[in-house]
Amino acid sequence: MILAPSILSSDFARLAEEVAAAARGGATLVHVDVMDGHFVPNITLGPPIVASLHKATPLPLDVHLMIENADRYLQAFVAAGAAWISLHQEAVPHLERQVAFLRERGVRTGVALNPATPLAALDEILPELDYVLVMSVNPGFGGQKFIPGALDKIRRLRRVIQDRGLKTQIEVDGGVDAGNIRALVEAGAEVLVAGSAVFGKGDPEAAARRLLEAAR
Ligand code: DX5
Ligand code: ZN
């Protein structure tokens, strides 16, 4: 199980310290939300901040691209040091080409699904993916309420992955907290993203530790 704190809810002026604290609490991956104000109604950050953060932490960076025209920016995020990159099925028309581009460059590659996007949208591409990111909120903001339907979606995806003999990991993102993390792990999620539950409470180290304890 991997706890991936989302820096969206952190204090960006103290990013390195916030991430280091979450790492002391047991986080092993850093989730970086990239938003363009077009695919989602919010704007966050781009490759320069990813490059700076990559220098400031030994943890791998998991870059969640919530942007249109992602193909134009993939090389820049790879060069900035992204170890994992997820693309949204709803935002990338030539998904196979972009997935192949990333995998050829040694990036762990995932596809993200909005809550309303059916798992069937991944039928063809699934064997090419290292992970699937199941969104349990509509992307755009931290601190939203968990959409309960995500639990069954994760269970169904776990079954599909097993039936097809794949090794694809399942990541869940949105509204993850100490109250639902255990159920998410039992449903089959292996990578748990948590923004406000780690950075929204003042002490990211203690918050990360509490989430990991709740997951076990
Ligand atoms: C939402 C982002 C999430 C967000 C999660 O669009 O993709 O990664 O930071 O934040 P919480 O955990 O607060 O829902
Ligand atoms: Zn995210």
Short mmCIF file of C-alpha atoms and ligand atoms in Angstrom, two decimals:
data_model
loop_
_atom_site.label_atom_id
_atom_site.label_comp_id
_atom_site.label_asym_id
_atom_site.label_seq_id
_atom_site.Cartn_x
_atom_site.Cartn_y
_atom_site.Cartn_z
CA MET A 1 0.00 0.00 0.00
CA ILE A 2 1.28 3.41 -1.00
CA LEU A 3 0.17 6.65 0.64
CA ALA A 4 0.53 9.54 -1.81
CA PRO A 5 -0.14 12.93 -0.22
CA SER A 6 -1.50 15.48 -2.70
CA ILE A 7 0.38 18.76 -2.40
CA LEU A 8 -2.71 20.61 -3.60
CA SER A 9 -3.69 21.13 0.05
CA SER A 10 -0.18 21.98 1.25
CA ASP A 11 1.36 25.38 1.94
CA PHE A 12 3.11 25.97 -1.40
CA ALA A 13 5.54 28.43 0.17
CA ARG A 14 6.80 25.61 2.40
CA LEU A 15 6.43 22.77 -0.06
CA ALA A 16 9.69 20.93 0.68
CA GLU A 17 9.09 20.95 4.46
CA GLU A 18 5.49 19.83 4.08
CA VAL A 19 6.48 16.91 1.86
CA ALA A 20 9.37 15.94 4.17
CA ALA A 21 6.95 15.85 7.11
CA ALA A 22 4.51 13.61 5.22
CA ALA A 23 7.43 11.33 4.30
CA ARG A 24 8.39 11.00 7.98
CA GLY A 25 4.81 9.92 8.60
CA GLY A 26 5.15 7.11 6.05
CA ALA A 27 4.17 8.63 2.69
CA THR A 28 6.19 7.07 -0.13
CA LEU A 29 4.92 8.88 -3.25
CA VAL A 30 4.07 12.56 -3.81
CA HIS A 31 0.91 13.32 -5.79
CA VAL A 32 1.15 16.51 -7.88
CA ASP A 33 -2.10 17.90 -9.32
CA VAL A 34 -1.62 19.82 -12.56
CA MET A 35 -4.68 21.85 -13.61
CA ASP A 36 -5.06 24.18 -16.56
CA GLY A 37 -8.31 26.07 -15.99
CA HIS A 38 -9.80 24.39 -19.09
CA PHE A 39 -10.21 20.66 -18.47
CA VAL A 40 -10.94 21.55 -14.84
CA PRO A 41 -12.06 24.87 -13.37
CA ASN A 42 -8.86 25.54 -11.43
CA ILE A 43 -5.22 26.39 -12.17
CA THR A 44 -2.28 25.00 -10.22
CA LEU A 45 1.29 24.47 -11.39
CA GLY A 46 3.52 23.28 -14.20
CA PRO A 47 6.90 21.68 -14.96
CA PRO A 48 9.13 24.25 -13.14
CA ILE A 49 7.57 23.43 -9.77
CA VAL A 50 7.78 19.70 -10.51
CA ALA A 51 11.50 20.15 -11.28
CA SER A 52 12.10 22.08 -8.03
CA LEU A 53 10.17 19.56 -5.96
CA HIS A 54 12.05 16.69 -7.61
CA LYS A 55 15.29 18.24 -6.34
CA ALA A 56 13.83 18.83 -2.87
CA THR A 57 12.55 15.30 -2.11
CA PRO A 58 13.87 11.77 -2.62
CA LEU A 59 10.29 10.49 -3.05
CA PRO A 60 9.03 9.75 -6.57
CA LEU A 61 6.56 12.26 -8.00
CA ASP A 62 3.16 11.14 -9.28
CA VAL A 63 1.95 13.82 -11.70
CA HIS A 64 -1.82 13.85 -12.28
CA LEU A 65 -2.46 15.80 -15.47
CA MET A 66 -5.85 17.49 -15.53
CA ILE A 67 -5.10 19.46 -18.69
CA GLU A 68 -6.14 19.72 -22.32
CA ASN A 69 -3.53 19.10 -25.02
CA ALA A 70 -1.48 17.03 -22.61
CA ASP A 71 0.66 15.78 -25.54
CA ARG A 72 2.30 19.21 -25.79
CA TYR A 73 3.58 19.03 -22.22
CA LEU A 74 4.53 15.41 -21.63
CA GLN A 75 8.20 15.82 -22.54
CA ALA A 76 8.50 18.79 -20.17
CA PHE A 77 7.04 16.82 -17.26
CA VAL A 78 9.31 13.86 -18.00
CA ALA A 79 12.34 16.20 -18.11
CA ALA A 80 11.19 17.78 -14.83
CA GLY A 81 11.52 14.39 -13.14
CA ALA A 82 8.00 12.95 -13.01
CA ALA A 83 8.33 9.23 -12.18
CA TRP A 84 4.60 8.52 -12.55
CA ILE A 85 2.23 10.37 -14.90
CA SER A 86 -1.52 9.92 -15.29
CA LEU A 87 -3.56 11.21 -18.22
CA HIS A 88 -7.33 11.69 -18.16
CA GLN A 89 -9.27 9.43 -20.51
CA GLU A 90 -11.72 12.31 -21.04
CA ALA A 91 -9.01 14.81 -22.04
CA VAL A 92 -6.69 12.80 -24.28
CA PRO A 93 -8.11 11.63 -27.63
CA HIS A 94 -5.04 9.64 -28.79
CA LEU A 95 -4.45 7.90 -25.51
CA GLU A 96 -2.51 4.95 -26.96
CA ARG A 97 0.07 7.25 -28.52
CA GLN A 98 0.64 9.28 -25.34
CA VAL A 99 0.76 6.17 -23.14
CA ALA A 100 3.38 4.63 -25.45
CA PHE A 101 5.37 7.89 -25.41
CA LEU A 102 5.55 7.85 -21.62
CA ARG A 103 6.31 4.14 -21.26
CA GLU A 104 9.15 4.38 -23.79
CA ARG A 105 10.67 6.99 -21.50
CA GLY A 106 10.48 4.77 -18.44
CA VAL A 107 7.63 6.66 -16.78
CA ARG A 108 5.08 4.68 -14.77
CA THR A 109 1.97 5.47 -16.77
CA GLY A 110 -1.64 5.64 -15.69
CA VAL A 111 -5.03 6.73 -16.96
CA ALA A 112 -7.46 8.60 -14.75
CA LEU A 113 -11.24 8.17 -14.93
CA ASN A 114 -13.75 10.76 -13.80
CA PRO A 115 -16.56 9.44 -11.59
CA ALA A 116 -19.01 9.34 -14.53
CA THR A 117 -16.63 7.57 -16.94
CA PRO A 118 -17.28 3.82 -17.14
CA LEU A 119 -14.48 1.27 -16.67
CA ALA A 120 -15.29 -0.04 -20.15
CA ALA A 121 -13.57 3.06 -21.57
CA LEU A 122 -10.28 1.35 -20.60
CA ASP A 123 -10.96 -2.06 -22.16
CA GLU A 124 -8.45 -1.64 -25.01
CA ILE A 125 -5.71 0.31 -23.22
CA LEU A 126 -5.71 -1.53 -19.87
CA PRO A 127 -2.84 -3.97 -20.69
CA GLU A 128 -0.62 -0.97 -21.53
CA LEU A 129 -1.12 0.74 -18.18
CA ASP A 130 0.91 0.55 -14.99
CA TYR A 131 -2.01 1.95 -13.01
CA VAL A 132 -5.55 3.24 -13.22
CA LEU A 133 -6.49 6.33 -11.24
CA VAL A 134 -10.11 6.06 -10.09
CA MET A 135 -11.38 9.54 -9.26
CA SER A 136 -13.66 9.54 -6.24
CA VAL A 137 -14.51 13.24 -6.67
CA ASN A 138 -14.90 15.34 -9.79
CA PRO A 139 -11.39 16.70 -10.39
CA GLY A 140 -10.57 20.34 -9.78
CA PHE A 141 -10.41 20.94 -6.05
CA GLY A 142 -9.16 19.47 -2.81
CA GLY A 143 -11.40 18.90 0.18
CA GLN A 144 -14.44 17.57 -1.69
CA LYS A 145 -16.74 14.84 -0.43
CA PHE A 146 -15.94 11.23 -1.36
CA ILE A 147 -18.38 9.82 -3.96
CA PRO A 148 -19.32 6.38 -2.53
CA GLY A 149 -19.83 4.75 -5.95
CA ALA A 150 -16.05 4.74 -6.33
CA LEU A 151 -15.81 1.80 -3.91
CA ASP A 152 -17.74 -0.56 -6.14
CA LYS A 153 -15.94 0.79 -9.22
CA ILE A 154 -12.63 -0.18 -7.60
CA ARG A 155 -13.97 -3.64 -6.73
CA ARG A 156 -15.12 -4.20 -10.31
CA LEU A 157 -11.81 -2.94 -11.71
CA ARG A 158 -9.87 -5.25 -9.38
CA ARG A 159 -11.89 -8.17 -10.73
CA VAL A 160 -11.25 -7.18 -14.37
CA ILE A 161 -7.50 -6.87 -13.68
CA GLN A 162 -7.47 -10.30 -12.04
CA ASP A 163 -9.57 -11.97 -14.74
CA ARG A 164 -7.28 -10.61 -17.46
CA GLY A 165 -4.15 -11.66 -15.58
CA LEU A 166 -2.75 -8.12 -15.44
CA LYS A 167 -0.56 -6.42 -12.84
CA THR A 168 -2.17 -2.97 -13.13
CA GLN A 169 -2.29 -1.06 -9.84
CA ILE A 170 -5.35 0.88 -8.73
CA GLU A 171 -4.96 4.41 -7.38
CA VAL A 172 -7.83 6.31 -5.79
CA ASP A 173 -8.01 10.09 -5.53
CA GLY A 174 -10.51 12.38 -3.84
CA GLY A 175 -12.03 12.55 -0.39
CA VAL A 176 -9.82 9.80 1.03
CA ASP A 177 -9.67 10.01 4.82
CA ALA A 178 -9.24 7.87 7.94
CA GLY A 179 -12.91 6.89 7.75
CA ASN A 180 -12.83 5.30 4.29
CA ILE A 181 -9.20 4.35 3.64
CA ARG A 182 -9.56 0.82 5.03
CA ALA A 183 -12.59 0.07 2.85
CA LEU A 184 -10.71 1.40 -0.19
CA VAL A 185 -7.76 -0.90 0.46
CA GLU A 186 -10.12 -3.85 0.94
CA ALA A 187 -11.84 -2.99 -2.34
CA GLY A 188 -8.48 -3.22 -4.12
CA ALA A 189 -6.89 0.24 -4.11
CA GLU A 190 -3.11 0.09 -3.62
CA VAL A 191 -2.22 3.74 -4.07
CA LEU A 192 -4.15 6.10 -1.82
CA VAL A 193 -4.04 9.81 -2.61
CA ALA A 194 -4.93 12.14 0.24
CA GLY A 195 -4.72 15.92 0.12
CA SER A 196 -6.70 17.63 2.85
CA ALA A 197 -6.46 14.56 5.12
CA VAL A 198 -2.64 14.98 5.15
CA PHE A 199 -2.02 18.70 4.71
CA GLY A 200 -5.24 20.23 5.97
CA LYS A 201 -4.70 19.49 9.66
CA GLY A 202 -1.50 21.28 10.66
CA ASP A 203 0.76 18.26 11.22
CA PRO A 204 1.34 16.28 8.00
CA GLU A 205 3.59 13.75 9.73
CA ALA A 206 0.98 12.76 12.30
CA ALA A 207 -1.81 12.89 9.71
CA ALA A 208 0.03 10.57 7.32
CA ARG A 209 0.79 8.15 10.15
CA ARG A 210 -2.85 8.16 11.24
CA LEU A 211 -4.04 7.39 7.72
CA LEU A 212 -1.63 4.48 7.36
CA GLU A 213 -2.72 3.08 10.71
CA ALA A 214 -6.37 3.40 9.72
CA ALA A 215 -5.62 1.56 6.47
CA ARG A 216 -4.21 -1.50 8.23
C1 DX5 B 1 -8.69 16.70 -7.15
C2 DX5 B 1 -7.27 16.24 -7.10
C3 DX5 B 1 -6.92 15.54 -5.86
C4 DX5 B 1 -7.06 16.39 -4.61
C5 DX5 B 1 -7.46 15.46 -3.51
O1 DX5 B 1 -8.93 17.17 -8.42
O2 DX5 B 1 -6.99 15.36 -8.17
O3 DX5 B 1 -5.62 14.96 -5.92
O4 DX5 B 1 -5.89 17.04 -4.24
O5 DX5 B 1 -7.72 16.22 -2.39
P1 DX5 B 1 -8.58 15.62 -1.18
O6 DX5 B 1 -7.81 14.45 -0.67
O7 DX5 B 1 -8.65 16.75 -0.23
O8 DX5 B 1 -9.91 15.23 -1.77
ZN ZN B 2 -5.07 14.23 -8.09
#
